[in-house]
PDB file of C-alpha atoms and ligand atoms in Angstrom:
ATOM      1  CA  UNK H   1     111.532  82.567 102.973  1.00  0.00           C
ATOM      2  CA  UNK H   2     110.253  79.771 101.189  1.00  0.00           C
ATOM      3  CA  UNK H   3     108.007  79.553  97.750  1.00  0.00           C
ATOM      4  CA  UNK H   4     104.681  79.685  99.658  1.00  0.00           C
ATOM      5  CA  UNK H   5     105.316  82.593 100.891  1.00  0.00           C
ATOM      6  CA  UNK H   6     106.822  84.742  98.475  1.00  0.00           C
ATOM      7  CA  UNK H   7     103.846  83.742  96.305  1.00  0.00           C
ATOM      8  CA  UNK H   8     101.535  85.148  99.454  1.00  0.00           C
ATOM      9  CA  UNK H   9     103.107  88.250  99.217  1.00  0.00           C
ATOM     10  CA  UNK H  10     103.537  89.055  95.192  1.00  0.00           C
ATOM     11  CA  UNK H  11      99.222  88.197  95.211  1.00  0.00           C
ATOM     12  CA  UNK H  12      99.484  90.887  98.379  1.00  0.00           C
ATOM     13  CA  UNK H  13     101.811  93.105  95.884  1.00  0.00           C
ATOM     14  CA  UNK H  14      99.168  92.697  92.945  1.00  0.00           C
ATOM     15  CA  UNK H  15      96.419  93.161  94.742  1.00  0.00           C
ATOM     16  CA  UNK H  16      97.876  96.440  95.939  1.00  0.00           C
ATOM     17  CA  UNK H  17      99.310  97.793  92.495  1.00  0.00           C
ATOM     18  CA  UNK H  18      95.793  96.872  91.209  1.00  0.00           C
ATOM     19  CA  UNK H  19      94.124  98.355  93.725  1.00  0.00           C
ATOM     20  CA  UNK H  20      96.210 101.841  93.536  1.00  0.00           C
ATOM     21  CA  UNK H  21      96.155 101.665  89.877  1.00  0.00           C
ATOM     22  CA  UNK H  22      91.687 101.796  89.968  1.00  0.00           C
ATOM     23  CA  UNK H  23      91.921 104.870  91.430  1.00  0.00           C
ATOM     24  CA  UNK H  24      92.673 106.126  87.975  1.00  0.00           C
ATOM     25  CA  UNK H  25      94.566 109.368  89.111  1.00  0.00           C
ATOM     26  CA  UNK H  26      97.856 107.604  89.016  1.00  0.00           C
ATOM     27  CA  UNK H  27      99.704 105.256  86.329  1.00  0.00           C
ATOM     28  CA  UNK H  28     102.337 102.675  86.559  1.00  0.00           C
ATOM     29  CA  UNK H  29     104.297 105.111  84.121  1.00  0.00           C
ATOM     30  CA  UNK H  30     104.176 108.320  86.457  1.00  0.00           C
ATOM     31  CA  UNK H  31     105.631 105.877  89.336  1.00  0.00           C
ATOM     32  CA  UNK H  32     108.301 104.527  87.434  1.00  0.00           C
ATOM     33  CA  UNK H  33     108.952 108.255  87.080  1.00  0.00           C
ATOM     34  CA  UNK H  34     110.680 110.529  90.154  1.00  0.00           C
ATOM     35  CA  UNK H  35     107.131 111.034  92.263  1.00  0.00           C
ATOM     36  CA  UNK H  36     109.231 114.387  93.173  1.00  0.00           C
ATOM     37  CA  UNK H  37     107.768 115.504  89.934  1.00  0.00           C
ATOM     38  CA  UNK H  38     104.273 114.723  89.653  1.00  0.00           C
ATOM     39  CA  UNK H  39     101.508 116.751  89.999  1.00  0.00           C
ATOM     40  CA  UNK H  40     104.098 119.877  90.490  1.00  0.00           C
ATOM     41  CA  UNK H  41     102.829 121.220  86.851  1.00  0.00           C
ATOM     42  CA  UNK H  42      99.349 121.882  87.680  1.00  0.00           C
ATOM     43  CA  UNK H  43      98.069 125.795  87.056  1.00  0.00           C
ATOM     44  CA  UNK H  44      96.770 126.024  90.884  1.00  0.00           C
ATOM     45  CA  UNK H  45      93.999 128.446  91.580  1.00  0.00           C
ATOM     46  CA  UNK H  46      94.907 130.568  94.760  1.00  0.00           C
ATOM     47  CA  UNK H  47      91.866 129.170  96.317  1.00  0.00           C
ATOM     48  CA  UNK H  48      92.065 126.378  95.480  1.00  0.00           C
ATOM     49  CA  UNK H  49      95.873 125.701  96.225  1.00  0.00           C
ATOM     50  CA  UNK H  50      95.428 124.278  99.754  1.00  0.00           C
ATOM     51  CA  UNK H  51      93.184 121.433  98.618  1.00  0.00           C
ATOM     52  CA  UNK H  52      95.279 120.994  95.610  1.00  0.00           C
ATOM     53  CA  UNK H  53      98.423 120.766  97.182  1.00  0.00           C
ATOM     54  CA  UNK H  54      97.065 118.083  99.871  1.00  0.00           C
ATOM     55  CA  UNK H  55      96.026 116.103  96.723  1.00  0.00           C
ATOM     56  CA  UNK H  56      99.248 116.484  95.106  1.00  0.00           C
ATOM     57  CA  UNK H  57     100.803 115.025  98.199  1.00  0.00           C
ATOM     58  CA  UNK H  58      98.366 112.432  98.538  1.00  0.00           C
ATOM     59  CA  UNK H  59      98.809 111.692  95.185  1.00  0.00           C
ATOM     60  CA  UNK H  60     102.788 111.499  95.676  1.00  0.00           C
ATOM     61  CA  UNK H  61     102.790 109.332  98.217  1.00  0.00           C
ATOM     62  CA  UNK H  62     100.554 106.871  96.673  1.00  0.00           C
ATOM     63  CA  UNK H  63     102.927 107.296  93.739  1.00  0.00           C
ATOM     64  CA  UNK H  64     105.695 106.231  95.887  1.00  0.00           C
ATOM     65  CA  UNK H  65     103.947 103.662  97.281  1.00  0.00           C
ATOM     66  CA  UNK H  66     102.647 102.302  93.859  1.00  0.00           C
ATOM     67  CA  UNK H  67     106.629 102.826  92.886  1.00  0.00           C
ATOM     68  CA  UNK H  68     108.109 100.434  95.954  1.00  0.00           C
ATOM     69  CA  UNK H  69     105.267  97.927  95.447  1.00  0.00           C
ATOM     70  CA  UNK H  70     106.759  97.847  91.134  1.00  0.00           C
ATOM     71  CA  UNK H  71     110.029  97.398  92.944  1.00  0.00           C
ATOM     72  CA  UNK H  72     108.872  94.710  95.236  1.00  0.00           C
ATOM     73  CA  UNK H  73     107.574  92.748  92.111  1.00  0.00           C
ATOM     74  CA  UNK H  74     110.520  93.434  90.346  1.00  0.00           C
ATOM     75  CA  UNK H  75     112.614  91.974  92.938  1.00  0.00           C
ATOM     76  CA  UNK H  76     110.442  88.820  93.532  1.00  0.00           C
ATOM     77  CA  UNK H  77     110.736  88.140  89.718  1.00  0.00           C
ATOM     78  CA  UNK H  78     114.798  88.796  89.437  1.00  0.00           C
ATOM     79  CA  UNK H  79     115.681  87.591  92.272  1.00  0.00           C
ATOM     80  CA  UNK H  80     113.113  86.279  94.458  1.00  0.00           C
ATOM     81  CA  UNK H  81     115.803  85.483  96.854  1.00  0.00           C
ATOM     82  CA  UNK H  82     116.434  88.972  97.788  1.00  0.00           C
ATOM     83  CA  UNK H  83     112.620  89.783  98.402  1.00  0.00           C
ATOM     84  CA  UNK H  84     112.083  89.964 102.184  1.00  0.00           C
ATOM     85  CA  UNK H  85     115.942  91.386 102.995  1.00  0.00           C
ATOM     86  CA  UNK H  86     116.197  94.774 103.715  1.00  0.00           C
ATOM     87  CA  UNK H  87     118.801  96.769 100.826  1.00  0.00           C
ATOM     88  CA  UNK H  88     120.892  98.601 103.590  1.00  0.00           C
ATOM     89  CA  UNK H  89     122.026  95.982 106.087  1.00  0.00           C
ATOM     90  CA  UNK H  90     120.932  92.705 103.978  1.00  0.00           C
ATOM     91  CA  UNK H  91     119.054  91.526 107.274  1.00  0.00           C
ATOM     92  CA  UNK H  92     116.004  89.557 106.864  1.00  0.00           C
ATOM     93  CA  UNK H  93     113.106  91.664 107.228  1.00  0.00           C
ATOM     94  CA  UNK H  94     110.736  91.093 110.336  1.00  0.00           C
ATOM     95  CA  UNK H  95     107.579  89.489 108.938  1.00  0.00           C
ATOM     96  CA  UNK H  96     105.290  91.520 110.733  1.00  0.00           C
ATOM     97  CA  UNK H  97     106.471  94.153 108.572  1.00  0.00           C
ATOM     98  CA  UNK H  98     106.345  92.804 106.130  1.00  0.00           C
ATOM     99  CA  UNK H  99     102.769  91.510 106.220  1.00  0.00           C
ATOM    100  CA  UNK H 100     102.094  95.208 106.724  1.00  0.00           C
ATOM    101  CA  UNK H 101     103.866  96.472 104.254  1.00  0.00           C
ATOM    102  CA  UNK H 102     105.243  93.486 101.694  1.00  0.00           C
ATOM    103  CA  UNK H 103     106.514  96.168  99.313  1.00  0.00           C
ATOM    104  CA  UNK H 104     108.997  97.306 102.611  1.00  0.00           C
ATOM    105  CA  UNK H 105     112.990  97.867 101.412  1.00  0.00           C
ATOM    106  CA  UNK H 106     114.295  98.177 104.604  1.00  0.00           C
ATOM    107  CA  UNK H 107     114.521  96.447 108.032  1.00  0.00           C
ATOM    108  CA  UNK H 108     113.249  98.134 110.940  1.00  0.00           C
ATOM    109  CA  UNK H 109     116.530  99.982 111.712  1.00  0.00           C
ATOM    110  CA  UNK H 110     117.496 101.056 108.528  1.00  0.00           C
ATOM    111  CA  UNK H 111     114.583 102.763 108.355  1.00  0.00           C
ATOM    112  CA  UNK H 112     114.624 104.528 111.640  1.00  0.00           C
ATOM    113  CA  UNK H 113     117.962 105.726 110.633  1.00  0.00           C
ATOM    114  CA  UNK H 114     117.192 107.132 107.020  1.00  0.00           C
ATOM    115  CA  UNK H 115     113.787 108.623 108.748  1.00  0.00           C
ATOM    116  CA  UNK H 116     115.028 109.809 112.013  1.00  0.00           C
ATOM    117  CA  UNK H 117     117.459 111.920 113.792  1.00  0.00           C
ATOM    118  CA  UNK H 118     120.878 109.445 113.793  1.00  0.00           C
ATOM    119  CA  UNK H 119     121.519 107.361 116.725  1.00  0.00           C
ATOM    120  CA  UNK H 120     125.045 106.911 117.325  1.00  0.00           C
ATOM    121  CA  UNK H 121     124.983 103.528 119.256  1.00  0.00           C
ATOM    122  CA  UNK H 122     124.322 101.427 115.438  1.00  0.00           C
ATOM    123  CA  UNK H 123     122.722  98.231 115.156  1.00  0.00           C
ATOM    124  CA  UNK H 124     120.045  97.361 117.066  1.00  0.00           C
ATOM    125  CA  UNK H 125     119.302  93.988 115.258  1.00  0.00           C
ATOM    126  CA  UNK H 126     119.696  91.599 118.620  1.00  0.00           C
ATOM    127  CA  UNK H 127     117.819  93.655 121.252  1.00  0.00           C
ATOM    128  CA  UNK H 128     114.807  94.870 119.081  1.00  0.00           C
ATOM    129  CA  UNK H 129     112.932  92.299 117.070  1.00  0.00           C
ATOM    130  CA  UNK H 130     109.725  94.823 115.834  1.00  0.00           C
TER     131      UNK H 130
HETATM  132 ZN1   ZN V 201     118.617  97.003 107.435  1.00  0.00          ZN
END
């Protein structure tokens, strides 16, 4: 991945982090935090515990987003040459995904197999290119 790029996808990065950030609801702080834990110490009102409890999770996920995307930065500014490969398997990431998702960690596989039920046939790198 050369320069060009890798500046394409920290103004992708920034954009996002800036864009998660207006929301208001969530701070750079809180993500830098275990999202695990926030929102959990909210005094719910039995009514209103459904709704709340979707925004928590909302809210988490966002926070884990906002948390990967600190990450991503991170990487690109330590060691830029380390953006773009996935953390498990050190395989370039496919650039479709990560035009989708430029704060991604791991290659297409990796992720199936922290995410999904364990395959037992392995690597998959040469026959699926998504
Ligand atoms: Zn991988």
């Amino acid at each position: 991945m050369d320069e060009a790029v890798r500046g394409r996808f920290q103004r992708e990065l920034l954009a996002l982090k800036a864009e998660i950030l207006a929301a208001g609801d969530i701070t750079a702080d809180a993500a830098r935090e275990d999202p695990v834990k926030v929102g959990n110490d909210e005094d719910a009102q039995p009514l209103a515990e459904m709704s709340q409890s979707i925004a928590s999770t909302r809210n988490r996920n966002r926070t884990g987003v906002l948390s990967r995307v600190l990450a991503a930065l991170a990487r690109l500014e330590g060691e830029p040459e380390s953006f773009g490969l996935c953390v498990e398997c050190e395989e370039p990431i496919a650039a479709k995904r990560l035009e989708l998702m430029p704060y991604a960690e791991l290659c297409v596989d990796c992720q199936r197999s922290q995410d999904g039920p364990r395959t037992k046939g392995g690597r998959r790198h040469l026959t699926d290119f998504r």
